[in-house]
PDB file of C-alpha atoms and ligand atoms in Angstrom:
ATOM      1  CA  MET S   1     -59.060 -31.570-144.389  1.00  0.00           C
ATOM      2  CA  SER S   2     -57.611 -28.167-144.646  1.00  0.00           C
ATOM      3  CA  PRO S   3     -59.751 -25.178-143.641  1.00  0.00           C
ATOM      4  CA  GLY S   4     -60.810 -23.471-146.728  1.00  0.00           C
ATOM      5  CA  PHE S   5     -60.745 -26.546-149.006  1.00  0.00           C
ATOM      6  CA  GLN S   6     -64.187 -26.174-150.256  1.00  0.00           C
ATOM      7  CA  GLY S   7     -63.554 -22.366-150.716  1.00  0.00           C
ATOM      8  CA  ARG S   8     -64.974 -20.153-148.136  1.00  0.00           C
ATOM      9  CA  PRO S   9     -64.415 -21.182-144.643  1.00  0.00           C
ATOM     10  CA  ARG S  10     -67.458 -22.088-142.619  1.00  0.00           C
ATOM     11  CA  SER S  11     -66.874 -19.729-139.945  1.00  0.00           C
ATOM     12  CA  ALA S  12     -67.253 -16.967-142.458  1.00  0.00           C
ATOM     13  CA  GLU S  13     -70.980 -17.866-143.332  1.00  0.00           C
ATOM     14  CA  PRO S  14     -73.302 -15.407-142.311  1.00  0.00           C
ATOM     15  CA  ALA S  15     -75.374 -16.924-139.154  1.00  0.00           C
ATOM     16  CA  LEU S  16     -79.064 -17.024-140.370  1.00  0.00           C
ATOM     17  CA  PRO S  17     -81.954 -17.918-138.400  1.00  0.00           C
ATOM     18  CA  PRO S  18     -84.007 -20.989-140.072  1.00  0.00           C
ATOM     19  CA  GLY S  19     -86.014 -20.330-143.146  1.00  0.00           C
ATOM     20  CA  GLN S  20     -84.322 -16.995-143.759  1.00  0.00           C
ATOM     21  CA  TYR S  21     -82.148 -15.741-146.857  1.00  0.00           C
ATOM     22  CA  LEU S  22     -79.695 -12.803-146.994  1.00  0.00           C
ATOM     23  CA  THR S  23     -80.533  -9.719-148.613  1.00  0.00           C
ATOM     24  CA  GLU S  24     -78.214  -6.662-149.214  1.00  0.00           C
ATOM     25  CA  ASP S  25     -81.204  -4.202-149.986  1.00  0.00           C
ATOM     26  CA  PHE S  26     -83.635  -2.881-147.451  1.00  0.00           C
ATOM     27  CA  PRO S  27     -86.976  -3.790-148.304  1.00  0.00           C
ATOM     28  CA  VAL S  28     -90.097  -1.682-147.268  1.00  0.00           C
ATOM     29  CA  LEU S  29     -92.941  -3.297-145.390  1.00  0.00           C
ATOM     30  CA  SER S  30     -95.795  -1.100-144.263  1.00  0.00           C
ATOM     31  CA  ALA S  31     -99.386  -2.022-143.550  1.00  0.00           C
ATOM     32  CA  GLY S  32    -100.575   1.234-144.503  1.00  0.00           C
ATOM     33  CA  PRO S  33     -99.275   4.792-145.793  1.00  0.00           C
ATOM     34  CA  THR S  34     -96.344   6.369-144.293  1.00  0.00           C
ATOM     35  CA  PRO S  35     -97.645   9.197-141.757  1.00  0.00           C
ATOM     36  CA  LYS S  36     -96.290  12.354-141.755  1.00  0.00           C
ATOM     37  CA  VAL S  37     -94.951  13.446-138.475  1.00  0.00           C
ATOM     38  CA  PRO S  38     -93.716  16.829-137.740  1.00  0.00           C
ATOM     39  CA  LEU S  39     -90.741  16.974-135.211  1.00  0.00           C
ATOM     40  CA  GLU S  40     -92.585  20.087-133.787  1.00  0.00           C
ATOM     41  CA  THR S  41     -95.563  18.049-132.454  1.00  0.00           C
ATOM     42  CA  TRP S  42     -93.726  14.641-132.226  1.00  0.00           C
ATOM     43  CA  GLU S  43     -93.816  13.185-128.918  1.00  0.00           C
ATOM     44  CA  PHE S  44     -93.113   9.600-127.256  1.00  0.00           C
ATOM     45  CA  VAL S  45     -94.995   8.580-124.382  1.00  0.00           C
ATOM     46  CA  ILE S  46     -94.756   5.494-122.044  1.00  0.00           C
ATOM     47  CA  THR S  47     -97.823   5.001-119.839  1.00  0.00           C
ATOM     48  CA  THR S  48     -97.873   2.563-117.294  1.00  0.00           C
ATOM     49  CA  GLU S  49    -100.631   0.304-116.180  1.00  0.00           C
ATOM     50  CA  ASN S  50    -101.885   2.844-113.462  1.00  0.00           C
ATOM     51  CA  GLY S  51    -101.881   5.373-116.212  1.00  0.00           C
ATOM     52  CA  ASP S  52     -98.883   7.252-115.255  1.00  0.00           C
ATOM     53  CA  GLU S  53     -96.926   8.983-118.075  1.00  0.00           C
ATOM     54  CA  ARG S  54     -93.632   9.684-119.143  1.00  0.00           C
ATOM     55  CA  ARG S  55     -93.578  12.130-121.996  1.00  0.00           C
ATOM     56  CA  TRP S  56     -90.464  13.267-124.277  1.00  0.00           C
ATOM     57  CA  SER S  57     -90.637  15.959-126.997  1.00  0.00           C
ATOM     58  CA  TRP S  58     -88.169  15.613-129.954  1.00  0.00           C
ATOM     59  CA  ALA S  59     -85.753  17.907-128.151  1.00  0.00           C
ATOM     60  CA  GLU S  60     -85.993  16.218-125.063  1.00  0.00           C
ATOM     61  CA  LEU S  61     -85.483  12.813-126.477  1.00  0.00           C
ATOM     62  CA  MET S  62     -82.371  13.915-128.557  1.00  0.00           C
ATOM     63  CA  ALA S  63     -80.891  15.328-125.253  1.00  0.00           C
ATOM     64  CA  LEU S  64     -80.787  11.659-123.588  1.00  0.00           C
ATOM     65  CA  PRO S  65     -77.887   9.537-123.852  1.00  0.00           C
ATOM     66  CA  GLN S  66     -77.363   8.262-127.392  1.00  0.00           C
ATOM     67  CA  GLU S  67     -76.297   4.663-128.431  1.00  0.00           C
ATOM     68  CA  THR S  68     -75.321   2.975-131.387  1.00  0.00           C
ATOM     69  CA  ALA S  69     -76.244  -0.415-132.407  1.00  0.00           C
ATOM     70  CA  GLU S  70     -75.028  -2.822-134.924  1.00  0.00           C
ATOM     71  CA  VAL S  71     -77.574  -5.433-135.445  1.00  0.00           C
ATOM     72  CA  ASP S  72     -79.081  -8.109-137.814  1.00  0.00           C
ATOM     73  CA  LEU S  73     -82.698  -7.609-138.867  1.00  0.00           C
ATOM     74  CA  HIS S  74     -84.849 -10.890-139.553  1.00  0.00           C
ATOM     75  CA  CYS S  75     -88.225 -10.287-141.189  1.00  0.00           C
ATOM     76  CA  VAL S  76     -90.762 -12.882-141.033  1.00  0.00           C
ATOM     77  CA  THR S  77     -91.137 -12.857-145.118  1.00  0.00           C
ATOM     78  CA  ARG S  78     -87.849 -14.348-144.807  1.00  0.00           C
ATOM     79  CA  TRP S  79     -85.424 -11.768-145.503  1.00  0.00           C
ATOM     80  CA  SER S  80     -82.477 -11.122-143.286  1.00  0.00           C
ATOM     81  CA  LYS S  81     -80.138  -8.188-143.332  1.00  0.00           C
ATOM     82  CA  LEU S  82     -76.829  -8.241-141.135  1.00  0.00           C
ATOM     83  CA  HIS S  83     -75.014  -5.722-139.733  1.00  0.00           C
ATOM     84  CA  THR S  84     -77.139  -2.719-139.981  1.00  0.00           C
ATOM     85  CA  SER S  85     -76.237   0.284-137.920  1.00  0.00           C
ATOM     86  CA  TRP S  86     -78.428   2.519-135.984  1.00  0.00           C
ATOM     87  CA  GLN S  87     -78.496   5.338-133.463  1.00  0.00           C
ATOM     88  CA  GLY S  88     -80.953   5.739-130.736  1.00  0.00           C
ATOM     89  CA  ILE S  89     -82.086   5.818-127.119  1.00  0.00           C
ATOM     90  CA  SER S  90     -81.886   2.666-125.264  1.00  0.00           C
ATOM     91  CA  LEU S  91     -85.201   1.551-123.640  1.00  0.00           C
ATOM     92  CA  ASP S  92     -83.302   0.915-120.519  1.00  0.00           C
ATOM     93  CA  THR S  93     -82.786   4.717-120.379  1.00  0.00           C
ATOM     94  CA  LEU S  94     -86.498   5.523-120.961  1.00  0.00           C
ATOM     95  CA  LEU S  95     -87.657   2.804-118.561  1.00  0.00           C
ATOM     96  CA  ASP S  96     -85.075   3.411-115.744  1.00  0.00           C
ATOM     97  CA  GLY S  97     -86.680   3.806-112.269  1.00  0.00           C
ATOM     98  CA  LEU S  98     -90.020   3.633-113.681  1.00  0.00           C
ATOM     99  CA  ASP S  99     -92.634   2.303-111.069  1.00  0.00           C
ATOM    100  CA  THR S 100     -94.342  -0.678-112.673  1.00  0.00           C
ATOM    101  CA  ASP S 101     -95.411  -4.059-112.040  1.00  0.00           C
ATOM    102  CA  ALA S 102     -96.425  -4.730-115.562  1.00  0.00           C
ATOM    103  CA  HIS S 103     -95.045  -7.828-117.535  1.00  0.00           C
ATOM    104  CA  PHE S 104     -95.999  -6.754-120.781  1.00  0.00           C
ATOM    105  CA  ALA S 105     -95.826  -3.712-123.438  1.00  0.00           C
ATOM    106  CA  LEU S 106     -98.077  -2.750-126.211  1.00  0.00           C
ATOM    107  CA  ALA S 107     -96.276  -0.508-128.638  1.00  0.00           C
ATOM    108  CA  HIS S 108     -98.254   1.869-130.610  1.00  0.00           C
ATOM    109  CA  SER S 109     -97.504   4.152-133.821  1.00  0.00           C
ATOM    110  CA  TYR S 110     -98.500   7.230-135.570  1.00  0.00           C
ATOM    111  CA  GLY S 111    -100.910   5.512-138.157  1.00  0.00           C
ATOM    112  CA  GLY S 112    -102.456   3.243-135.631  1.00  0.00           C
ATOM    113  CA  TYR S 113     -99.841  -0.015-135.832  1.00  0.00           C
ATOM    114  CA  THR S 114     -99.555  -1.759-132.718  1.00  0.00           C
ATOM    115  CA  THR S 115     -97.492  -4.734-131.606  1.00  0.00           C
ATOM    116  CA  ASN S 116     -96.935  -6.687-127.981  1.00  0.00           C
ATOM    117  CA  LEU S 117     -94.060  -7.818-126.593  1.00  0.00           C
ATOM    118  CA  PRO S 118     -92.922  -8.914-122.902  1.00  0.00           C
ATOM    119  CA  LEU S 119     -91.616  -5.832-121.240  1.00  0.00           C
ATOM    120  CA  ASP S 120     -88.462  -7.848-120.294  1.00  0.00           C
ATOM    121  CA  ASP S 121     -87.613  -7.632-123.973  1.00  0.00           C
ATOM    122  CA  LEU S 122     -87.425  -4.091-123.957  1.00  0.00           C
ATOM    123  CA  ARG S 123     -84.855  -4.263-121.539  1.00  0.00           C
ATOM    124  CA  GLY S 124     -81.171  -5.450-121.333  1.00  0.00           C
ATOM    125  CA  GLY S 125     -79.632  -3.255-123.841  1.00  0.00           C
ATOM    126  CA  ARG S 126     -81.864  -5.211-126.564  1.00  0.00           C
ATOM    127  CA  ALA S 127     -84.071  -2.336-127.640  1.00  0.00           C
ATOM    128  CA  TRP S 128     -84.077   1.263-128.747  1.00  0.00           C
ATOM    129  CA  VAL S 129     -86.116   4.157-130.108  1.00  0.00           C
ATOM    130  CA  ALA S 130     -84.086   4.406-133.113  1.00  0.00           C
ATOM    131  CA  HIS S 131     -83.898   7.669-135.159  1.00  0.00           C
ATOM    132  CA  THR S 132     -80.482   7.306-137.384  1.00  0.00           C
ATOM    133  CA  TYR S 133     -79.768   4.592-140.145  1.00  0.00           C
ATOM    134  CA  ASP S 134     -76.483   4.274-141.684  1.00  0.00           C
ATOM    135  CA  GLY S 135     -75.382   7.598-140.226  1.00  0.00           C
ATOM    136  CA  ALA S 136     -78.579   9.641-141.597  1.00  0.00           C
ATOM    137  CA  PRO S 137     -81.776  10.238-140.426  1.00  0.00           C
ATOM    138  CA  LEU S 138     -84.227   7.417-140.460  1.00  0.00           C
ATOM    139  CA  HIS S 139     -86.083   7.745-143.857  1.00  0.00           C
ATOM    140  CA  PRO S 140     -89.702   7.929-143.311  1.00  0.00           C
ATOM    141  CA  GLU S 141     -90.640   4.917-145.300  1.00  0.00           C
ATOM    142  CA  HIS S 142     -88.584   3.022-142.683  1.00  0.00           C
ATOM    143  CA  GLY S 143     -90.011   4.615-139.738  1.00  0.00           C
ATOM    144  CA  GLY S 144     -88.524   7.999-139.392  1.00  0.00           C
ATOM    145  CA  PRO S 145     -88.774  10.271-137.276  1.00  0.00           C
ATOM    146  CA  ALA S 146     -88.059   7.260-135.049  1.00  0.00           C
ATOM    147  CA  ARG S 147     -88.933   3.609-134.838  1.00  0.00           C
ATOM    148  CA  LEU S 148     -88.885   0.955-132.327  1.00  0.00           C
ATOM    149  CA  LEU S 149     -85.905  -1.289-133.016  1.00  0.00           C
ATOM    150  CA  VAL S 150     -86.117  -4.915-131.210  1.00  0.00           C
ATOM    151  CA  PRO S 151     -83.615  -6.861-133.298  1.00  0.00           C
ATOM    152  CA  HIS S 152     -83.730 -10.132-131.430  1.00  0.00           C
ATOM    153  CA  LEU S 153     -87.596 -10.634-132.286  1.00  0.00           C
ATOM    154  CA  TYR S 154     -88.857 -10.699-136.156  1.00  0.00           C
ATOM    155  CA  LEU S 155     -89.097  -7.302-137.514  1.00  0.00           C
ATOM    156  CA  TRP S 156     -92.703  -6.674-137.067  1.00  0.00           C
ATOM    157  CA  LYS S 157     -92.054  -6.062-133.458  1.00  0.00           C
ATOM    158  CA  SER S 158     -90.028  -2.979-134.358  1.00  0.00           C
ATOM    159  CA  ALA S 159     -92.808  -0.721-134.678  1.00  0.00           C
ATOM    160  CA  LYS S 160     -92.247   2.196-137.134  1.00  0.00           C
ATOM    161  CA  TRP S 161     -93.348   5.647-136.321  1.00  0.00           C
ATOM    162  CA  VAL S 162     -93.285   4.714-132.817  1.00  0.00           C
ATOM    163  CA  ARG S 163     -95.424   7.341-130.750  1.00  0.00           C
ATOM    164  CA  GLY S 164     -95.676   5.296-127.436  1.00  0.00           C
ATOM    165  CA  ILE S 165     -95.658   2.105-125.337  1.00  0.00           C
ATOM    166  CA  LYS S 166     -98.370   0.897-122.904  1.00  0.00           C
ATOM    167  CA  LEU S 167     -97.192  -1.220-120.015  1.00  0.00           C
ATOM    168  CA  ARG S 168     -99.860  -3.658-119.235  1.00  0.00           C
ATOM    169  CA  THR S 169    -100.521  -6.321-116.586  1.00  0.00           C
ATOM    170  CA  MET S 170    -102.222  -8.314-119.069  1.00  0.00           C
ATOM    171  CA  ASP S 171    -100.888  -9.382-122.743  1.00  0.00           C
ATOM    172  CA  GLN S 172    -102.974  -7.438-125.680  1.00  0.00           C
ATOM    173  CA  PRO S 173    -102.156  -8.808-128.892  1.00  0.00           C
ATOM    174  CA  GLY S 174    -101.209  -5.991-131.503  1.00  0.00           C
ATOM    175  CA  PHE S 175    -102.087  -5.838-135.516  1.00  0.00           C
ATOM    176  CA  TRP S 176    -100.222  -8.607-136.823  1.00  0.00           C
ATOM    177  CA  GLU S 177    -100.620 -10.766-133.790  1.00  0.00           C
ATOM    178  CA  THR S 178    -104.212 -10.291-134.003  1.00  0.00           C
ATOM    179  CA  ALA S 179    -103.923 -11.730-137.469  1.00  0.00           C
ATOM    180  CA  GLY S 180    -102.489 -14.834-136.627  1.00  0.00           C
ATOM    181  CA  TYR S 181     -98.825 -14.055-136.315  1.00  0.00           C
ATOM    182  CA  HIS S 182     -97.133 -15.226-133.267  1.00  0.00           C
ATOM    183  CA  ASP S 183     -97.037 -13.578-129.932  1.00  0.00           C
ATOM    184  CA  TYR S 184     -93.428 -13.520-129.130  1.00  0.00           C
ATOM    185  CA  GLY S 185     -91.925 -14.024-132.703  1.00  0.00           C
ATOM    186  CA  ASP S 186     -88.091 -15.441-132.006  1.00  0.00           C
ATOM    187  CA  PRO S 187     -86.765 -16.020-135.240  1.00  0.00           C
ATOM    188  CA  TRP S 188     -84.094 -18.504-134.009  1.00  0.00           C
ATOM    189  CA  ARG S 189     -87.160 -20.728-132.845  1.00  0.00           C
ATOM    190  CA  GLU S 190     -88.911 -19.641-136.287  1.00  0.00           C
ATOM    191  CA  GLN S 191     -92.082 -18.554-134.125  1.00  0.00           C
ATOM    192  CA  ARG S 192     -93.674 -17.136-137.200  1.00  0.00           C
ATOM    193  CA  TYR S 193     -97.556 -17.958-136.842  1.00  0.00           C
ATOM    194  CA  GLN S 194     -99.524 -18.990-133.642  1.00  0.00           C
ATOM    195  CA  GLY S 195     -98.811 -22.592-132.885  1.00  0.00           C
ATOM    196  CA  ASP S 196     -95.077 -22.388-134.173  1.00  0.00           C
TER     197      ASP S 196
HETATM  198  N1  MTE U   1     -96.031   1.495-137.805  1.00  0.00           N
HETATM  199  C1  MTE U   1     -95.722   0.251-138.363  1.00  0.00           C
HETATM  200  N2  MTE U   1     -94.481  -0.363-138.035  1.00  0.00           N
HETATM  201  C2  MTE U   1     -94.089  -1.523-138.752  1.00  0.00           C
HETATM  202  C3  MTE U   1     -94.666  -1.875-139.909  1.00  0.00           C
HETATM  203  C4  MTE U   1     -96.123  -1.410-140.187  1.00  0.00           C
HETATM  204  O1  MTE U   1     -96.756  -1.618-141.086  1.00  0.00           O
HETATM  205  N3  MTE U   1     -96.472  -0.111-139.430  1.00  0.00           N
HETATM  206  N4  MTE U   1     -94.444  -3.142-140.637  1.00  0.00           N
HETATM  207  C5  MTE U   1     -93.704  -4.177-139.629  1.00  0.00           C
HETATM  208  C6  MTE U   1     -92.999  -5.147-140.349  1.00  0.00           C
HETATM  209  S1  MTE U   1     -94.213  -6.503-140.892  1.00  0.00           S
HETATM  210  C7  MTE U   1     -91.832  -5.237-140.829  1.00  0.00           C
HETATM  211  S2  MTE U   1     -91.227  -6.519-141.468  1.00  0.00           S
HETATM  212  C8  MTE U   1     -91.025  -3.857-140.706  1.00  0.00           C
HETATM  213  C9  MTE U   1     -90.321  -3.444-141.901  1.00  0.00           C
HETATM  214  O2  MTE U   1     -89.546  -2.426-141.676  1.00  0.00           O
HETATM  215  P1  MTE U   1     -88.863  -1.701-142.831  1.00  0.00           P
HETATM  216  O3  MTE U   1     -90.060  -1.341-143.605  1.00  0.00           O
HETATM  217  O4  MTE U   1     -88.044  -0.847-142.376  1.00  0.00           O
HETATM  218  O5  MTE U   1     -87.844  -2.717-143.842  1.00  0.00           O
HETATM  219  O6  MTE U   1     -91.703  -2.841-139.943  1.00  0.00           O
HETATM  220  C10 MTE U   1     -92.785  -3.327-138.945  1.00  0.00           C
HETATM  221  N5  MTE U   1     -93.129  -2.130-138.309  1.00  0.00           N
HETATM  222 MO1   MO U   2     -92.862  -8.273-141.715  1.00  0.00          MO
END
């Protein structure tokens, strides 16, 4: 058997989680209208389980170290988009030195959307507050001015128009999790719905 005998060599096939298909465009999935968030009043707040707050204005956030991330996106509605390019601030930077015993995080957005995830999943270079997509300011439909980007979980965990993160000792389900979607949402284990 020579490599490439059947055309495209296997190693060049994109790695997709089970049940996903590849898309080249960037679908918009929003549960409600796109909120208008002026940068002058925009802020991002991390609240610990004790009620302590860390708060950043837009200018303060942009003054933090910026990272570039090239990541694959996996939506629970079965589309995946590979090699997307983002810029933003690592959650490692935002959580650095924070005094907390919490194990859970509840992200909340302008407009009211929420989603929960283990605090550990926001650490380790795996999560960003992203404001730039493909070299341009993130389009409002996709979550601009800034969205959470947690690409190792299904995309509903990447809260658009993110406004803050509440650290919690108890796990509290968010919008889709309350509606029956999986608490964790690992695309590689196909954790779409509760019980998966
Ligand atoms: N604030 C907010 N964030 C959200 C959503 C939403 O409705 N509101 N939808 C989620 C879902 S289900 C998906 S698949 C992705 C879609 O992101 P996109 O519209 O940029 O493709 O955003 C997630 N983040
Ligand atoms: Mo979704």
